[in-house]
Short mmCIF file of C-alpha atoms in Angstrom, two decimals:
data_model
loop_
_atom_site.label_atom_id
_atom_site.label_comp_id
_atom_site.label_asym_id
_atom_site.label_seq_id
_atom_site.Cartn_x
_atom_site.Cartn_y
_atom_site.Cartn_z
CA UNK A 208 -0.69 3.12 -28.38
CA UNK A 209 -0.99 4.96 -24.92
CA UNK A 210 -0.92 2.58 -21.75
CA UNK A 211 0.48 3.12 -17.78
CA UNK A 212 1.58 0.37 -15.99
CA UNK A 213 1.87 1.48 -12.33
CA UNK A 214 3.74 -0.95 -9.36
CA UNK A 215 3.06 -0.05 -5.79
CA UNK A 216 5.62 -1.38 -3.63
CA UNK A 217 3.71 -1.06 -0.43
CA UNK A 218 5.44 1.13 2.00
CA UNK A 219 8.78 1.28 0.56
CA UNK A 220 9.77 5.07 1.95
CA UNK A 221 13.48 6.21 1.26
CA UNK A 222 13.74 9.13 3.93
CA UNK A 223 11.84 10.90 6.79
CA UNK A 224 10.25 13.79 5.57
CA UNK A 225 10.46 17.32 7.27
CA UNK A 226 7.25 17.09 8.79
CA UNK A 227 8.16 14.09 10.37
CA UNK A 228 8.74 14.90 13.66
CA UNK A 229 5.36 15.30 14.42
CA UNK A 230 4.84 11.86 13.65
CA UNK A 231 7.53 10.61 15.84
CA UNK A 232 9.03 9.03 12.44
CA UNK A 233 12.57 11.29 12.42
CA UNK A 234 15.25 9.47 11.15
CA UNK A 235 13.26 6.73 9.82
CA UNK A 236 13.89 5.29 6.38
CA UNK A 237 12.88 2.07 4.94
CA UNK A 238 14.90 1.50 1.85
CA UNK A 239 17.95 2.67 3.31
CA UNK A 240 18.16 0.30 7.18
CA UNK A 241 17.21 -2.68 5.36
CA UNK A 242 20.55 -2.02 3.54
CA UNK A 243 22.38 -1.16 6.22
CA UNK A 244 20.81 -4.35 7.48
CA UNK A 245 21.79 -6.52 5.11
CA UNK A 246 25.11 -4.87 4.14
CA UNK A 247 26.16 -5.71 8.22
CA UNK A 248 25.29 -9.34 7.50
CA UNK A 249 22.24 -8.96 10.10
CA UNK A 250 19.91 -10.05 7.64
CA UNK A 251 20.55 -13.48 6.98
CA UNK A 252 17.81 -15.38 6.91
CA UNK A 253 16.80 -16.79 3.94
CA UNK A 254 19.00 -14.58 2.55
CA UNK A 255 22.66 -13.62 3.13
CA UNK A 256 24.79 -10.23 2.14
CA UNK A 257 24.37 -7.14 0.72
CA UNK A 258 20.98 -6.46 -0.21
CA UNK A 259 20.91 -7.53 -4.29
CA UNK A 260 18.23 -5.21 -6.68
CA UNK A 261 20.60 -4.66 -9.56
CA UNK A 262 17.13 -3.98 -11.87
CA UNK A 263 15.77 -1.31 -9.37
CA UNK A 264 19.22 -0.40 -8.88
CA UNK A 265 19.16 0.64 -12.92
CA UNK A 266 15.50 1.90 -12.37
CA UNK A 267 17.37 4.48 -10.59
CA UNK A 268 16.22 3.17 -7.07
CA UNK A 269 19.53 3.86 -5.25
CA UNK A 270 19.84 7.74 -6.64
CA UNK A 271 16.46 8.63 -5.86
CA UNK A 272 17.34 7.27 -2.34
CA UNK A 273 20.20 9.76 -2.00
CA UNK A 274 18.25 12.59 -3.18
CA UNK A 275 16.05 12.09 -0.76
CA UNK A 276 18.15 11.13 2.59
CA UNK A 277 21.50 12.53 1.68
CA UNK A 278 22.87 8.28 1.66
CA UNK A 279 23.36 5.99 -0.56
CA UNK A 280 21.97 2.35 0.12
CA UNK A 281 24.70 0.75 1.42
CA UNK A 282 25.52 -2.69 -0.63
CA UNK A 283 23.90 -1.29 -3.72
CA UNK A 284 25.99 -0.76 -6.35
CA UNK A 285 26.23 2.93 -7.25
CA UNK A 286 28.26 2.78 -10.98
CA UNK A 287 25.18 1.05 -12.06
CA UNK A 288 23.86 2.73 -15.48
CA UNK A 289 20.61 4.54 -15.58
CA UNK A 290 18.04 3.43 -17.58
CA UNK A 291 14.67 4.98 -16.56
CA UNK A 292 13.62 8.78 -15.13
CA UNK A 293 13.81 8.63 -11.26
CA UNK A 294 13.02 11.09 -8.74
CA UNK A 295 11.31 11.39 -4.85
CA UNK A 296 8.33 12.68 -3.13
CA UNK A 297 7.23 13.89 -0.26
CA UNK A 298 3.47 13.76 1.11
CA UNK A 299 1.19 17.11 1.29
CA UNK A 300 -1.66 14.65 2.72
CA UNK A 301 -2.09 14.73 6.44
CA UNK A 302 -1.67 10.80 7.17
CA UNK A 303 0.70 8.26 6.55
CA UNK A 304 -1.92 5.59 5.75
CA UNK A 305 -2.29 3.41 3.03
CA UNK A 306 -5.38 5.57 1.24
CA UNK A 307 -3.49 8.70 1.93
CA UNK A 308 -0.60 7.80 0.14
CA UNK A 309 -2.72 6.28 -2.75
CA UNK A 310 -5.45 9.17 -3.46
CA UNK A 311 -2.52 11.35 -3.51
CA UNK A 312 -0.57 9.54 -6.25
CA UNK A 313 -3.77 9.31 -8.09
CA UNK A 314 -4.03 13.26 -7.77
CA UNK A 315 -6.59 13.59 -4.24
CA UNK A 316 -4.22 14.03 -1.42
CA UNK A 317 -5.86 14.35 1.64
CA UNK A 318 -5.95 17.65 3.29
CA UNK A 319 -7.78 16.53 6.35
CA UNK A 320 -7.89 14.25 9.27
CA UNK A 321 -9.34 11.01 9.49
CA UNK A 322 -10.77 10.07 12.77
CA UNK A 323 -8.02 7.59 14.40
CA UNK A 324 -8.89 5.70 17.32
CA UNK A 325 -6.04 6.46 20.25
CA UNK A 326 -6.66 4.49 23.21
CA UNK A 327 -4.52 1.37 23.19
CA UNK A 328 -7.08 -1.21 25.41
CA UNK A 329 -10.64 0.44 24.52
CA UNK A 330 -10.48 2.21 21.25
CA UNK A 331 -13.81 2.28 19.95
CA UNK A 332 -16.82 4.05 21.14
CA UNK A 333 -19.62 2.35 23.10
CA UNK A 334 -22.21 3.96 21.03
CA UNK A 335 -20.54 2.43 17.63
CA UNK A 336 -20.27 -0.79 19.38
CA UNK A 337 -23.50 -1.29 20.42
CA UNK A 338 -25.23 -0.65 17.54
CA UNK A 339 -22.54 -3.11 15.54
CA UNK A 340 -23.85 -5.66 18.13
CA UNK A 341 -27.54 -5.04 17.73
CA UNK A 342 -27.83 -5.02 14.50
CA UNK A 343 -25.90 -7.99 13.05
CA UNK A 344 -27.35 -10.14 16.37
CA UNK A 345 -24.03 -10.50 17.89
CA UNK A 346 -23.54 -11.78 21.23
CA UNK A 347 -20.73 -9.46 21.86
CA UNK A 348 -17.21 -9.19 20.58
CA UNK A 349 -13.65 -9.73 21.53
CA UNK A 350 -10.41 -7.22 21.58
CA UNK A 351 -11.80 -3.82 21.38
CA UNK A 352 -7.95 -2.52 21.02
CA UNK A 353 -4.92 -1.75 19.19
CA UNK A 354 -3.07 -4.47 17.81
CA UNK A 355 -1.12 -6.50 15.19
CA UNK A 356 -3.00 -8.67 13.53
CA UNK A 357 -0.80 -11.78 14.02
CA UNK A 358 -1.33 -11.03 17.68
CA UNK A 359 -4.55 -10.59 18.29
CA UNK A 360 -5.94 -13.82 16.31
CA UNK A 361 -2.93 -15.87 18.19
CA UNK A 362 -4.64 -14.04 21.67
CA UNK A 363 -8.29 -14.65 20.88
CA UNK A 364 -8.87 -16.74 17.74
CA UNK A 365 -9.56 -20.15 20.16
CA UNK A 366 -11.90 -17.69 22.38
CA UNK A 367 -13.60 -16.25 18.83
CA UNK A 368 -13.71 -20.16 17.77
CA UNK A 369 -15.97 -21.07 20.79
CA UNK A 370 -17.86 -17.92 20.92
CA UNK A 371 -18.67 -16.85 17.49
CA UNK A 372 -17.95 -12.91 18.61
CA UNK A 373 -15.57 -11.22 16.18
CA UNK A 374 -12.67 -9.55 16.67
CA UNK A 375 -12.50 -5.96 16.60
CA UNK A 376 -9.22 -3.99 16.86
CA UNK A 377 -7.29 -1.04 15.23
CA UNK A 378 -3.98 0.74 14.61
CA UNK A 379 -2.20 3.93 14.29
CA UNK A 380 -4.00 3.90 10.78
CA UNK A 381 -7.69 5.01 10.67
CA UNK A 382 -8.93 1.83 10.77
CA UNK A 383 -11.59 -0.53 12.09
CA UNK A 384 -10.19 -4.08 11.34
CA UNK A 385 -12.84 -7.62 12.11
CA UNK A 386 -11.10 -10.65 12.46
CA UNK A 387 -13.12 -13.72 11.85
CA UNK A 388 -12.13 -17.44 11.12
CA UNK A 389 -13.72 -18.39 7.75
CA UNK A 390 -15.28 -22.06 8.52
CA UNK A 391 -16.85 -20.95 12.03
CA UNK A 392 -17.56 -17.18 11.51
CA UNK A 393 -17.72 -17.51 7.52
CA UNK A 394 -16.53 -15.47 5.16
CA UNK A 395 -20.01 -14.08 3.64
CA UNK A 396 -21.16 -13.08 7.32
CA UNK A 397 -17.73 -11.23 7.73
CA UNK A 398 -18.38 -9.09 4.88
CA UNK A 399 -21.45 -9.18 5.86
CA UNK A 400 -20.15 -7.73 9.16
CA UNK A 401 -17.91 -5.21 7.65
CA UNK A 402 -20.53 -3.97 5.59
CA UNK A 403 -22.58 -3.10 8.25
CA UNK A 404 -19.98 -1.37 9.94
CA UNK A 405 -19.15 0.79 7.06
CA UNK A 406 -22.47 1.66 7.13
CA UNK A 407 -22.83 2.44 10.30
CA UNK A 408 -19.25 4.78 10.46
CA UNK A 409 -20.17 6.70 7.13
CA UNK A 410 -23.90 7.41 9.16
CA UNK A 411 -21.59 8.70 12.54
CA UNK A 412 -19.11 11.22 13.56
CA UNK A 413 -16.21 9.45 13.02
CA UNK A 414 -14.20 10.14 9.74
CA UNK A 415 -12.73 6.18 9.65
CA UNK A 416 -10.86 5.79 6.47
CA UNK A 417 -10.85 2.45 6.05
CA UNK A 418 -13.40 -0.63 7.65
CA UNK A 419 -10.94 -3.92 6.95
CA UNK A 420 -12.33 -7.64 7.09
CA UNK A 421 -9.60 -10.12 8.07
CA UNK A 422 -10.52 -13.19 7.68
CA UNK A 423 -7.94 -16.50 9.01
CA UNK A 424 -8.02 -20.41 9.05
CA UNK A 425 -6.42 -23.09 11.05
CA UNK A 426 -7.64 -24.67 14.78
CA UNK A 427 -5.62 -23.00 17.15
CA UNK A 428 -2.81 -20.46 18.03
CA UNK A 429 -0.46 -22.66 16.57
CA UNK A 430 -1.45 -22.66 12.62
CA UNK A 431 -3.89 -19.83 12.83
CA UNK A 432 -2.78 -18.14 8.59
CA UNK A 433 -4.30 -14.80 7.83
CA UNK A 434 -5.83 -15.44 4.37
CA UNK A 435 -5.02 -12.95 2.70
CA UNK A 436 -6.46 -13.84 -0.66
CA UNK A 437 -9.63 -13.06 0.70
CA UNK A 438 -9.03 -10.13 2.66
CA UNK A 439 -11.17 -7.05 1.49
CA UNK A 440 -11.30 -3.38 2.52
CA UNK A 441 -14.05 -1.67 2.89
CA UNK A 442 -13.37 2.27 2.21
CA UNK A 443 -14.37 5.45 1.97
CA UNK A 444 -14.58 6.53 -2.00
CA UNK A 445 -12.14 9.48 -2.76
CA UNK A 446 -13.44 13.01 -2.15
CA UNK A 447 -12.58 14.70 -5.98
CA UNK A 448 -11.98 13.08 -9.23
CA UNK A 449 -9.08 10.64 -10.01
CA UNK A 450 -7.01 10.23 -13.00
CA UNK A 451 -8.24 7.02 -13.68
CA UNK A 452 -11.95 8.52 -13.38
CA UNK A 453 -10.91 11.01 -16.04
CA UNK A 454 -9.33 8.63 -18.07
CA UNK A 455 -12.90 6.75 -17.85
CA UNK A 456 -14.46 9.60 -18.48
CA UNK A 457 -12.30 11.83 -21.13
CA UNK A 458 -10.60 8.82 -23.35
CA UNK A 459 -13.44 5.73 -22.48
CA UNK A 460 -10.14 4.14 -21.03
CA UNK A 461 -9.98 1.23 -18.92
CA UNK A 462 -8.33 0.84 -15.70
CA UNK A 463 -7.43 -2.19 -13.95
CA UNK A 464 -6.55 -2.99 -10.54
CA UNK A 465 -4.70 -5.88 -9.17
CA UNK A 466 -4.10 -6.51 -5.66
CA UNK A 467 -5.91 -4.10 -3.28
CA UNK A 468 -6.07 -1.37 -5.91
CA UNK A 469 -9.81 -1.41 -5.94
CA UNK A 470 -10.79 -1.59 -2.28
CA UNK A 471 -8.16 1.15 -2.07
CA UNK A 472 -10.31 3.59 -4.01
CA UNK A 473 -13.36 1.89 -3.23
CA UNK A 474 -14.17 1.09 -6.65
CA UNK A 475 -13.69 4.27 -7.65
CA UNK A 476 -12.67 4.91 -11.75
CA UNK A 477 -11.94 1.32 -11.59
CA UNK A 478 -12.84 -0.68 -14.61
CA UNK A 479 -12.44 -4.41 -13.06
CA UNK A 480 -10.33 -5.66 -10.13
CA UNK A 481 -7.96 -9.20 -9.96
CA UNK A 482 -7.76 -10.41 -7.21
CA UNK A 483 -3.73 -11.61 -6.40
CA UNK A 484 -1.98 -12.75 -3.56
CA UNK A 485 2.07 -12.46 -2.63
CA UNK A 486 4.48 -11.18 -4.71
CA UNK A 487 4.55 -13.80 -7.34
CA UNK A 488 0.43 -14.47 -7.98
CA UNK A 489 -0.16 -10.28 -8.43
CA UNK A 490 3.14 -10.40 -10.72
CA UNK A 491 2.02 -13.18 -12.63
CA UNK A 492 -1.42 -11.35 -13.19
CA UNK A 493 0.39 -7.87 -13.65
CA UNK A 494 1.85 -9.80 -16.39
CA UNK A 495 -1.49 -11.19 -17.87
CA UNK A 496 -3.26 -7.27 -18.07
CA UNK A 497 -0.21 -5.59 -19.14
CA UNK A 498 -0.36 -7.99 -22.32
CA UNK A 499 -3.92 -7.41 -23.22
CA UNK A 500 -4.09 -3.77 -21.86
CA UNK A 501 -5.89 -1.79 -24.71
CA UNK A 502 -4.90 1.69 -25.75
CA UNK A 503 -5.39 4.02 -22.60
CA UNK A 504 -5.65 1.60 -20.35
CA UNK A 505 -3.82 1.59 -16.67
CA UNK A 506 -2.69 -1.34 -14.87
CA UNK A 507 -2.53 -0.19 -11.62
CA UNK A 508 -0.82 -3.12 -8.99
CA UNK A 509 -0.52 -2.97 -5.28
CA UNK A 510 2.20 -5.46 -4.04
CA UNK A 511 1.11 -5.85 -0.08
CA UNK A 512 3.22 -8.17 1.15
CA UNK A 513 6.05 -5.79 1.63
CA UNK A 514 4.20 -3.66 4.23
CA UNK A 515 1.30 -6.40 5.68
CA UNK A 516 4.33 -8.85 5.88
CA UNK A 517 6.91 -7.10 6.12
CA UNK A 518 7.05 -3.64 7.54
CA UNK A 519 4.54 -3.79 10.43
CA UNK A 520 6.03 -7.29 11.96
CA UNK A 521 9.54 -5.82 11.37
CA UNK A 522 11.09 -8.14 10.03
CA UNK A 523 13.51 -6.47 7.84
CA UNK A 524 15.43 -10.24 6.37
CA UNK A 525 11.82 -11.26 4.73
CA UNK A 526 11.78 -7.36 3.46
CA UNK A 527 15.23 -7.63 2.23
CA UNK A 528 14.31 -11.00 0.66
CA UNK A 529 10.68 -9.76 -0.82
CA UNK A 530 12.96 -7.25 -2.61
CA UNK A 531 15.27 -9.69 -4.22
CA UNK A 532 12.74 -11.63 -5.50
CA UNK A 533 10.68 -8.46 -6.87
CA UNK A 534 14.17 -7.60 -8.51
CA UNK A 535 14.57 -11.05 -9.89
CA UNK A 536 11.06 -11.07 -11.24
CA UNK A 537 11.01 -7.30 -13.11
CA UNK A 538 13.01 -8.33 -16.22
CA UNK A 539 10.00 -9.98 -17.29
CA UNK A 540 7.92 -6.49 -17.09
CA UNK A 541 10.24 -4.00 -18.54
CA UNK A 542 10.16 -7.03 -21.62
CA UNK A 543 7.17 -6.17 -22.23
CA UNK A 544 7.27 -2.27 -22.62
CA UNK A 545 6.40 -1.26 -26.14
CA UNK A 546 7.69 2.32 -27.61
CA UNK A 547 4.73 4.19 -25.92
CA UNK A 548 4.41 2.66 -22.52
CA UNK A 549 5.25 4.09 -19.18
CA UNK A 550 6.29 2.05 -16.45
CA UNK A 551 6.07 3.76 -13.15
CA UNK A 552 6.98 1.67 -9.83
CA UNK A 553 6.75 3.58 -7.12
CA UNK A 554 5.09 3.78 -2.93
CA UNK A 555 2.28 4.67 -0.95
CA UNK A 556 4.36 5.46 2.31
CA UNK A 557 7.37 3.92 4.67
CA UNK A 558 7.45 0.89 7.07
CA UNK A 559 10.09 1.26 8.21
CA UNK A 560 11.08 -2.68 9.75
CA UNK A 561 13.79 -1.11 12.09
CA UNK A 562 11.78 1.10 13.84
CA UNK A 563 10.02 1.51 16.77
CA UNK A 564 6.86 0.34 17.07
CA UNK A 565 4.79 -1.52 14.42
CA UNK A 566 3.41 1.13 12.29
CA UNK A 567 3.69 3.23 9.01
CA UNK A 568 6.66 5.59 8.74
CA UNK A 569 6.28 8.95 7.50
CA UNK A 570 8.56 8.99 4.63
CA UNK A 571 9.79 10.37 0.52
CA UNK A 572 8.48 7.56 -1.52
CA UNK A 573 10.77 7.09 -4.74
CA UNK A 574 9.21 7.51 -8.83
CA UNK A 575 10.43 5.77 -11.03
CA UNK A 576 9.44 5.70 -14.71
CA UNK A 577 10.94 3.86 -17.43
CA UNK A 578 10.14 4.55 -21.14
CA UNK A 579 11.61 3.68 -24.34
CA UNK A 580 11.94 6.58 -25.56
CA UNK A 581 12.42 8.42 -22.55
CA UNK A 582 15.19 7.63 -19.76
CA UNK A 583 17.83 8.64 -17.95
CA UNK A 584 16.61 12.14 -16.30
CA UNK A 585 17.27 13.04 -13.24
CA UNK A 586 13.11 14.45 -11.82
CA UNK A 587 14.17 15.65 -9.20
CA UNK A 588 12.25 16.36 -5.43
CA UNK A 589 8.29 16.08 -5.91
CA UNK A 590 6.36 18.56 -3.58
CA UNK A 591 3.65 15.97 -3.57
CA UNK A 592 2.87 12.35 -4.93
CA UNK A 593 -0.12 14.25 -7.04
CA UNK A 594 2.64 15.03 -9.70
CA UNK A 595 2.20 11.44 -10.64
CA UNK A 596 -1.61 11.97 -11.37
CA UNK A 597 -0.50 15.11 -13.15
CA UNK A 598 2.25 13.86 -15.61
CA UNK A 599 -0.55 10.71 -16.58
CA UNK A 600 -2.86 13.74 -17.27
CA UNK A 601 -0.47 15.15 -19.86
CA UNK A 602 0.43 11.82 -21.25
CA UNK A 603 -3.65 11.11 -21.92
CA UNK A 604 -4.12 14.00 -23.13
CA UNK A 605 -7.05 14.97 -20.43
CA UNK A 606 -8.12 18.42 -18.10
CA UNK A 607 -5.32 19.02 -16.04
CA UNK A 608 -5.62 17.59 -12.32
CA UNK A 609 -6.16 20.31 -9.35
CA UNK A 610 -3.10 19.40 -7.65
CA UNK A 611 0.55 18.33 -9.11
CA UNK A 612 3.07 19.26 -11.54
CA UNK A 613 3.62 17.38 -15.04
CA UNK A 614 7.55 15.98 -14.10
CA UNK A 615 8.34 14.16 -17.50
CA UNK A 616 7.27 15.35 -20.07
#
């Protein structure tokens, strides 16, 4: 029986890439800077002392970080016995966003530019905005700027509730985000607005990667809460066949997307999706799917909180705390790995919580592969995240992917 379980620790970069200067990210290093802050006791909020992730360290995370950046993370135990295969990868996709990273992991690097809305104050073109307003019979809109989600909801939430005007905003990623109150605007109305907006962008000259529904609740700016469980990404379909789709076609296999995985791939190559929110919920639902996963299957989970709650908000202590919690839970999955199974722990980009601004950082990612039969090997430096997909193609005996190389067998 052949099964693969992929856990993406969203934004856990391990060192800036050679081309990071093009993104103004030279010097960024998500894991090492978190470890440094913890070691120097600058992250003693809800936790204390050096970063304590012994299970991830035993899988080779610290050594992968050292290989990628030249520095072993401060406070981690370098003498830990390694029980997995470990290495690191650089991206060849043009962007440092979620879709580019995930698609490249699946064997489909994004070798073209998305459209980015670079104007900070008046971000979106009037023609697009007018079309969205007219088709949806809106009285107008709020925002139309760069912002973090928590900030713009705090600033404009009360106006939104009074006027029912949706809040439009973006970031350095290729995204058109719409924030609306679940009760006063309605979740179904928000999803409908996003679908229409997605179709409008699809027909336009603007190659926008994602339209994102950002629902929130609460009565005023002191208690607004973004409801991550009901967030939904309306993405474009991958431009080429992913390793998941190959598994479905060539082996009649099964692919389960947990969290936002299905949205990232626009449900392409996904058998079914499991909604989950938060480290514990995503972890428990991943465990449930591992227990029932059949032959020729992939269970694919994204742990988004590292990125959305801590990386973008530049919260080192929160990031460290959730890394330690994930590490604490990890043995529950390790105990379920059978002889022919592969457990892959990786990331999609960086989001250094010590870095300037609130955007992603251009970084290398770890590739940790745990197997009961093949372990304790240094996998080296992968020149593309797609080495993961090519390795899976070999493992499942699929036709070759266009990009990447087999790094395990």
